[in-house]
Steps between C-alpha positions, in 0.01 A plus 500: 500500500178688426446765242403837640202692367721665229610153379860573592720225627763588766853535362640215701227262386544610138872427513434157651253416225755603231771289663268199524404532133868520406574185703212320333606597152864405558392166650273431208770596248734230613246228579168449325531790252742350248373146529237556232793545260759268654291183530384493133859558387615189688221252474385493142683263264620631165206348309240693700695806614337754274147379576585474871633857514194626317270334749707607805530865393134510389376366830733736693356803320145375529522432874673837558213667316244314712667591829539862395131518404369324808731640770318821590160332506635220715673749727172685558310184577762290678696784665803356677382148403639554152853473636417167661344390172824572312707348780299181460582498127869536582474191718326311212772613262773386739343153543462472118870591451617250765297204367457561128812689381811279499852628528658564159842624610779363283268317260536594129177609338515223241503238779218652699235252390709192570667605826231717660144468379501125424620428852279747695235332711216704353603615155624159377142390430481753213794346311494186298820297513511455124474879436774585740735229383435594137574871565813432706624267224438773241693750709785251552514417126504869414783578743701201371447621139624848589811363673592292193498803271 
């Protein structure tokens, strides 16, 4: 697939490129695309949800800005290697998701600390037992107080 002297791509090749771009966009839209919004909505406990969303959305926008600013320069210098560069990052993201993001299906948000993060092999070191027990007791007392009313 070489460009001719007039920089015109053959019609068949152009259609193939458009189809491949559409396949990529649709694949991204149901896989990694929404995870920047889905993961923060499921993993942050109520106490830190606002700050967590702020950080997640801020980092998402900042990283998108960096990639947009650097992409053309990287493409000129790395040529096709840029696609292998981003493929390597997808592998890193997949490994991170497998090992560091626990399953949260069916777990209420107010029990996230106790049932998920406190028991995770890596993240449990960032929680003190007294803090978690104190918070879960506060939540339990609050829910009992509401049921009595």
